[in-house]
Amino acid sequence: MKKILTLALCLGASTPAFAAPDGQALYGANCGICHQGGGVGAPGQFPPLANRIDKIASTPEGKKYVTAVLMNGLAGSIDAAGATYVGFMPSFKSLSDDDVAAILTYLSSLGSTKPAPVITPADVAAARAAPMPSSGVAAARKALNAAHPLP
């Protein structure tokens, strides 16, 4: 009986109460069709995210911006990684705060910044609580780029 109880306690202790979402899988299912596997982008169509999100999210303003993009979408022209992209990115506000945070943290991990910035569900919830039009997201990008040039 003691062995069974010990085994049950060990198994129970090793089972997490909450399993974190898989950012890579969520990225693949929601973002990879456009931004491609590993966030490499599609030249002339969709900007690369790898080696950029970590740099952008390394400041509080940058974290606020990347979460705003996912909550509100983005339309129009942007310069990214030395190229100009004109298009539309939809909002991903239908995803949970945990899922969006996992996607952004996964993308952040694809950069050279170590340790990679972590985007939390609370960061996403703050962006969700402050909706803005696409023009507001574009203005935030412009202000962020003036303060911390975007890669």
mmCIF file of C-alpha atoms in Angstrom:
data_model
loop_
_atom_site.group_PDB
_atom_site.id
_atom_site.type_symbol
_atom_site.label_atom_id
_atom_site.label_comp_id
_atom_site.label_asym_id
_atom_site.label_seq_id
_atom_site.Cartn_x
_atom_site.Cartn_y
_atom_site.Cartn_z
ATOM 1 C CA MET A 1 0.000 0.000 0.000
ATOM 2 C CA LYS A 2 2.857 2.389 0.817
ATOM 3 C CA LYS A 3 4.403 1.884 -2.666
ATOM 4 C CA ILE A 4 1.100 2.663 -4.377
ATOM 5 C CA LEU A 5 0.612 5.814 -2.316
ATOM 6 C CA THR A 6 4.186 6.951 -3.043
ATOM 7 C CA LEU A 7 3.698 6.360 -6.784
ATOM 8 C CA ALA A 8 0.416 8.265 -6.744
ATOM 9 C CA LEU A 9 2.046 11.195 -4.947
ATOM 10 C CA CYS A 10 4.951 11.267 -7.409
ATOM 11 C CA LEU A 11 2.648 11.167 -10.425
ATOM 12 C CA GLY A 12 0.414 13.843 -8.993
ATOM 13 C CA ALA A 13 3.361 16.102 -8.204
ATOM 14 C CA SER A 14 4.746 15.843 -11.723
ATOM 15 C CA THR A 15 1.490 16.703 -13.491
ATOM 16 C CA PRO A 16 1.228 20.449 -14.032
ATOM 17 C CA ALA A 17 -2.023 22.124 -13.055
ATOM 18 C CA PHE A 18 -1.782 24.293 -16.170
ATOM 19 C CA ALA A 19 0.003 23.457 -19.391
ATOM 20 C CA ALA A 20 1.325 26.481 -21.255
ATOM 21 C CA PRO A 21 0.147 26.817 -24.841
ATOM 22 C CA ASP A 22 2.589 25.717 -27.557
ATOM 23 C CA GLY A 23 3.599 28.986 -29.226
ATOM 24 C CA GLN A 24 5.231 27.315 -32.213
ATOM 25 C CA ALA A 25 2.149 25.208 -32.991
ATOM 26 C CA LEU A 26 -0.172 28.194 -32.517
ATOM 27 C CA TYR A 27 2.050 30.306 -34.760
ATOM 28 C CA GLY A 28 1.960 27.616 -37.446
ATOM 29 C CA ALA A 29 -1.827 27.355 -37.295
ATOM 30 C CA ASN A 30 -2.534 31.095 -37.222
ATOM 31 C CA CYS A 31 0.387 33.030 -38.690
ATOM 32 C CA GLY A 32 2.589 30.641 -40.664
ATOM 33 C CA ILE A 33 0.415 30.659 -43.786
ATOM 34 C CA CYS A 34 1.502 34.250 -44.423
ATOM 35 C CA HIS A 35 4.711 34.779 -42.467
ATOM 36 C CA GLN A 36 5.965 31.264 -43.300
ATOM 37 C CA GLY A 37 7.581 28.643 -41.071
ATOM 38 C CA GLY A 38 10.053 30.058 -38.595
ATOM 39 C CA GLY A 39 8.779 33.593 -39.261
ATOM 40 C CA VAL A 40 10.995 34.099 -42.318
ATOM 41 C CA GLY A 41 8.312 36.054 -44.209
ATOM 42 C CA ALA A 42 7.544 36.080 -47.923
ATOM 43 C CA PRO A 43 9.526 38.692 -49.880
ATOM 44 C CA GLY A 44 7.317 41.428 -51.258
ATOM 45 C CA GLN A 45 4.219 40.071 -49.506
ATOM 46 C CA PHE A 46 4.636 39.440 -45.770
ATOM 47 C CA PRO A 47 7.447 40.816 -43.595
ATOM 48 C CA PRO A 48 9.782 38.533 -41.698
ATOM 49 C CA LEU A 49 9.158 38.249 -37.962
ATOM 50 C CA ALA A 50 12.191 36.193 -36.924
ATOM 51 C CA ASN A 51 15.099 38.304 -35.670
ATOM 52 C CA ARG A 52 12.741 41.281 -35.371
ATOM 53 C CA ILE A 53 10.085 40.621 -32.726
ATOM 54 C CA ASP A 54 12.732 40.111 -30.031
ATOM 55 C CA LYS A 55 14.285 43.475 -30.813
ATOM 56 C CA ILE A 56 10.941 45.284 -30.982
ATOM 57 C CA ALA A 57 9.634 43.669 -27.772
ATOM 58 C CA SER A 58 12.812 44.502 -25.831
ATOM 59 C CA THR A 59 11.242 47.776 -24.631
ATOM 60 C CA PRO A 60 7.909 48.300 -22.853
ATOM 61 C CA GLU A 61 6.718 50.415 -25.798
ATOM 62 C CA GLY A 62 7.697 47.642 -28.189
ATOM 63 C CA LYS A 63 5.784 45.006 -26.228
ATOM 64 C CA LYS A 64 2.770 47.289 -26.232
ATOM 65 C CA TYR A 65 3.089 47.721 -30.001
ATOM 66 C CA VAL A 66 3.399 44.025 -30.931
ATOM 67 C CA THR A 67 0.436 43.112 -28.742
ATOM 68 C CA ALA A 68 -1.567 45.988 -30.258
ATOM 69 C CA VAL A 69 -0.841 44.648 -33.743
ATOM 70 C CA LEU A 70 -2.216 41.215 -32.862
ATOM 71 C CA MET A 71 -5.259 42.624 -31.068
ATOM 72 C CA ASN A 72 -6.158 45.251 -33.684
ATOM 73 C CA GLY A 73 -4.574 44.229 -36.967
ATOM 74 C CA LEU A 74 -2.593 46.518 -39.227
ATOM 75 C CA ALA A 75 -3.216 47.925 -42.697
ATOM 76 C CA GLY A 76 -1.207 50.034 -45.085
ATOM 77 C CA SER A 77 2.479 50.434 -45.788
ATOM 78 C CA ILE A 78 5.268 49.485 -43.393
ATOM 79 C CA ASP A 79 9.034 49.292 -43.705
ATOM 80 C CA ALA A 80 10.487 46.126 -42.209
ATOM 81 C CA ALA A 81 13.894 44.497 -42.533
ATOM 82 C CA GLY A 82 14.939 46.919 -45.272
ATOM 83 C CA ALA A 83 11.868 46.416 -47.489
ATOM 84 C CA THR A 84 8.468 48.057 -47.871
ATOM 85 C CA TYR A 85 5.319 45.977 -47.463
ATOM 86 C CA VAL A 86 1.813 47.122 -48.315
ATOM 87 C CA GLY A 87 -1.025 44.999 -47.089
ATOM 88 C CA PHE A 88 -3.444 44.021 -44.388
ATOM 89 C CA MET A 89 -2.951 41.900 -41.300
ATOM 90 C CA PRO A 90 -6.146 40.849 -39.554
ATOM 91 C CA SER A 91 -6.782 41.057 -35.841
ATOM 92 C CA PHE A 92 -6.213 37.920 -33.795
ATOM 93 C CA LYS A 93 -8.405 39.061 -30.897
ATOM 94 C CA SER A 94 -10.438 35.864 -31.250
ATOM 95 C CA LEU A 95 -7.471 33.997 -29.704
ATOM 96 C CA SER A 96 -7.069 33.874 -25.938
ATOM 97 C CA ASP A 97 -4.574 36.087 -24.111
ATOM 98 C CA ASP A 98 -2.551 32.951 -23.296
ATOM 99 C CA ASP A 99 -2.422 31.906 -26.961
ATOM 100 C CA VAL A 100 -1.398 35.338 -28.260
ATOM 101 C CA ALA A 101 1.271 35.614 -25.559
ATOM 102 C CA ALA A 102 2.594 32.170 -26.521
ATOM 103 C CA ILE A 103 2.781 33.131 -30.216
ATOM 104 C CA LEU A 104 4.614 36.393 -29.515
ATOM 105 C CA THR A 105 6.989 34.764 -27.038
ATOM 106 C CA TYR A 106 7.754 32.029 -29.583
ATOM 107 C CA LEU A 107 8.510 34.680 -32.221
ATOM 108 C CA SER A 108 10.666 36.554 -29.729
ATOM 109 C CA SER A 109 12.666 33.367 -29.164
ATOM 110 C CA LEU A 110 13.607 33.296 -32.869
ATOM 111 C CA GLY A 111 15.878 36.303 -32.476
ATOM 112 C CA SER A 112 19.344 36.985 -31.188
ATOM 113 C CA THR A 113 18.290 38.874 -28.031
ATOM 114 C CA LYS A 114 19.171 36.718 -25.027
ATOM 115 C CA PRO A 115 17.283 36.215 -22.912
ATOM 116 C CA ALA A 116 14.422 36.673 -25.345
ATOM 117 C CA PRO A 117 11.691 39.033 -24.193
ATOM 118 C CA VAL A 118 8.623 37.256 -22.834
ATOM 119 C CA ILE A 119 5.185 38.572 -23.683
ATOM 120 C CA THR A 120 2.722 37.710 -20.937
ATOM 121 C CA PRO A 121 -1.031 37.149 -21.022
ATOM 122 C CA ALA A 122 -1.269 40.344 -18.928
ATOM 123 C CA ASP A 123 0.517 42.276 -21.726
ATOM 124 C CA VAL A 124 -2.043 40.941 -24.189
ATOM 125 C CA ALA A 125 -4.961 41.673 -21.858
ATOM 126 C CA ALA A 126 -3.794 45.295 -21.590
ATOM 127 C CA ALA A 127 -3.778 45.612 -25.397
ATOM 128 C CA ARG A 128 -7.181 43.937 -25.604
ATOM 129 C CA ALA A 129 -8.559 46.449 -23.071
ATOM 130 C CA ALA A 130 -7.374 49.396 -25.207
ATOM 131 C CA PRO A 131 -8.688 48.731 -28.727
ATOM 132 C CA MET A 132 -7.568 51.073 -31.475
ATOM 133 C CA PRO A 133 -8.204 51.504 -35.187
ATOM 134 C CA SER A 134 -5.574 50.423 -37.699
ATOM 135 C CA SER A 135 -4.560 54.089 -38.029
ATOM 136 C CA GLY A 136 -3.826 54.117 -34.289
ATOM 137 C CA VAL A 137 -1.611 51.052 -34.627
ATOM 138 C CA ALA A 138 0.203 52.739 -37.542
ATOM 139 C CA ALA A 139 0.699 55.883 -35.431
ATOM 140 C CA ALA A 140 2.059 53.764 -32.563
ATOM 141 C CA ARG A 141 4.492 52.137 -34.999
ATOM 142 C CA LYS A 142 5.660 55.551 -36.226
ATOM 143 C CA ALA A 143 6.186 56.815 -32.662
ATOM 144 C CA LEU A 144 7.986 53.618 -31.656
ATOM 145 C CA ASN A 145 10.240 53.829 -34.724
ATOM 146 C CA ALA A 146 11.136 57.431 -33.835
ATOM 147 C CA ALA A 147 12.100 56.417 -30.284
ATOM 148 C CA HIS A 148 13.628 53.007 -31.044
ATOM 149 C CA PRO A 149 14.282 52.428 -34.761
ATOM 150 C CA LEU A 150 12.506 49.240 -35.840
ATOM 151 C CA PRO A 151 14.463 46.509 -37.562
#
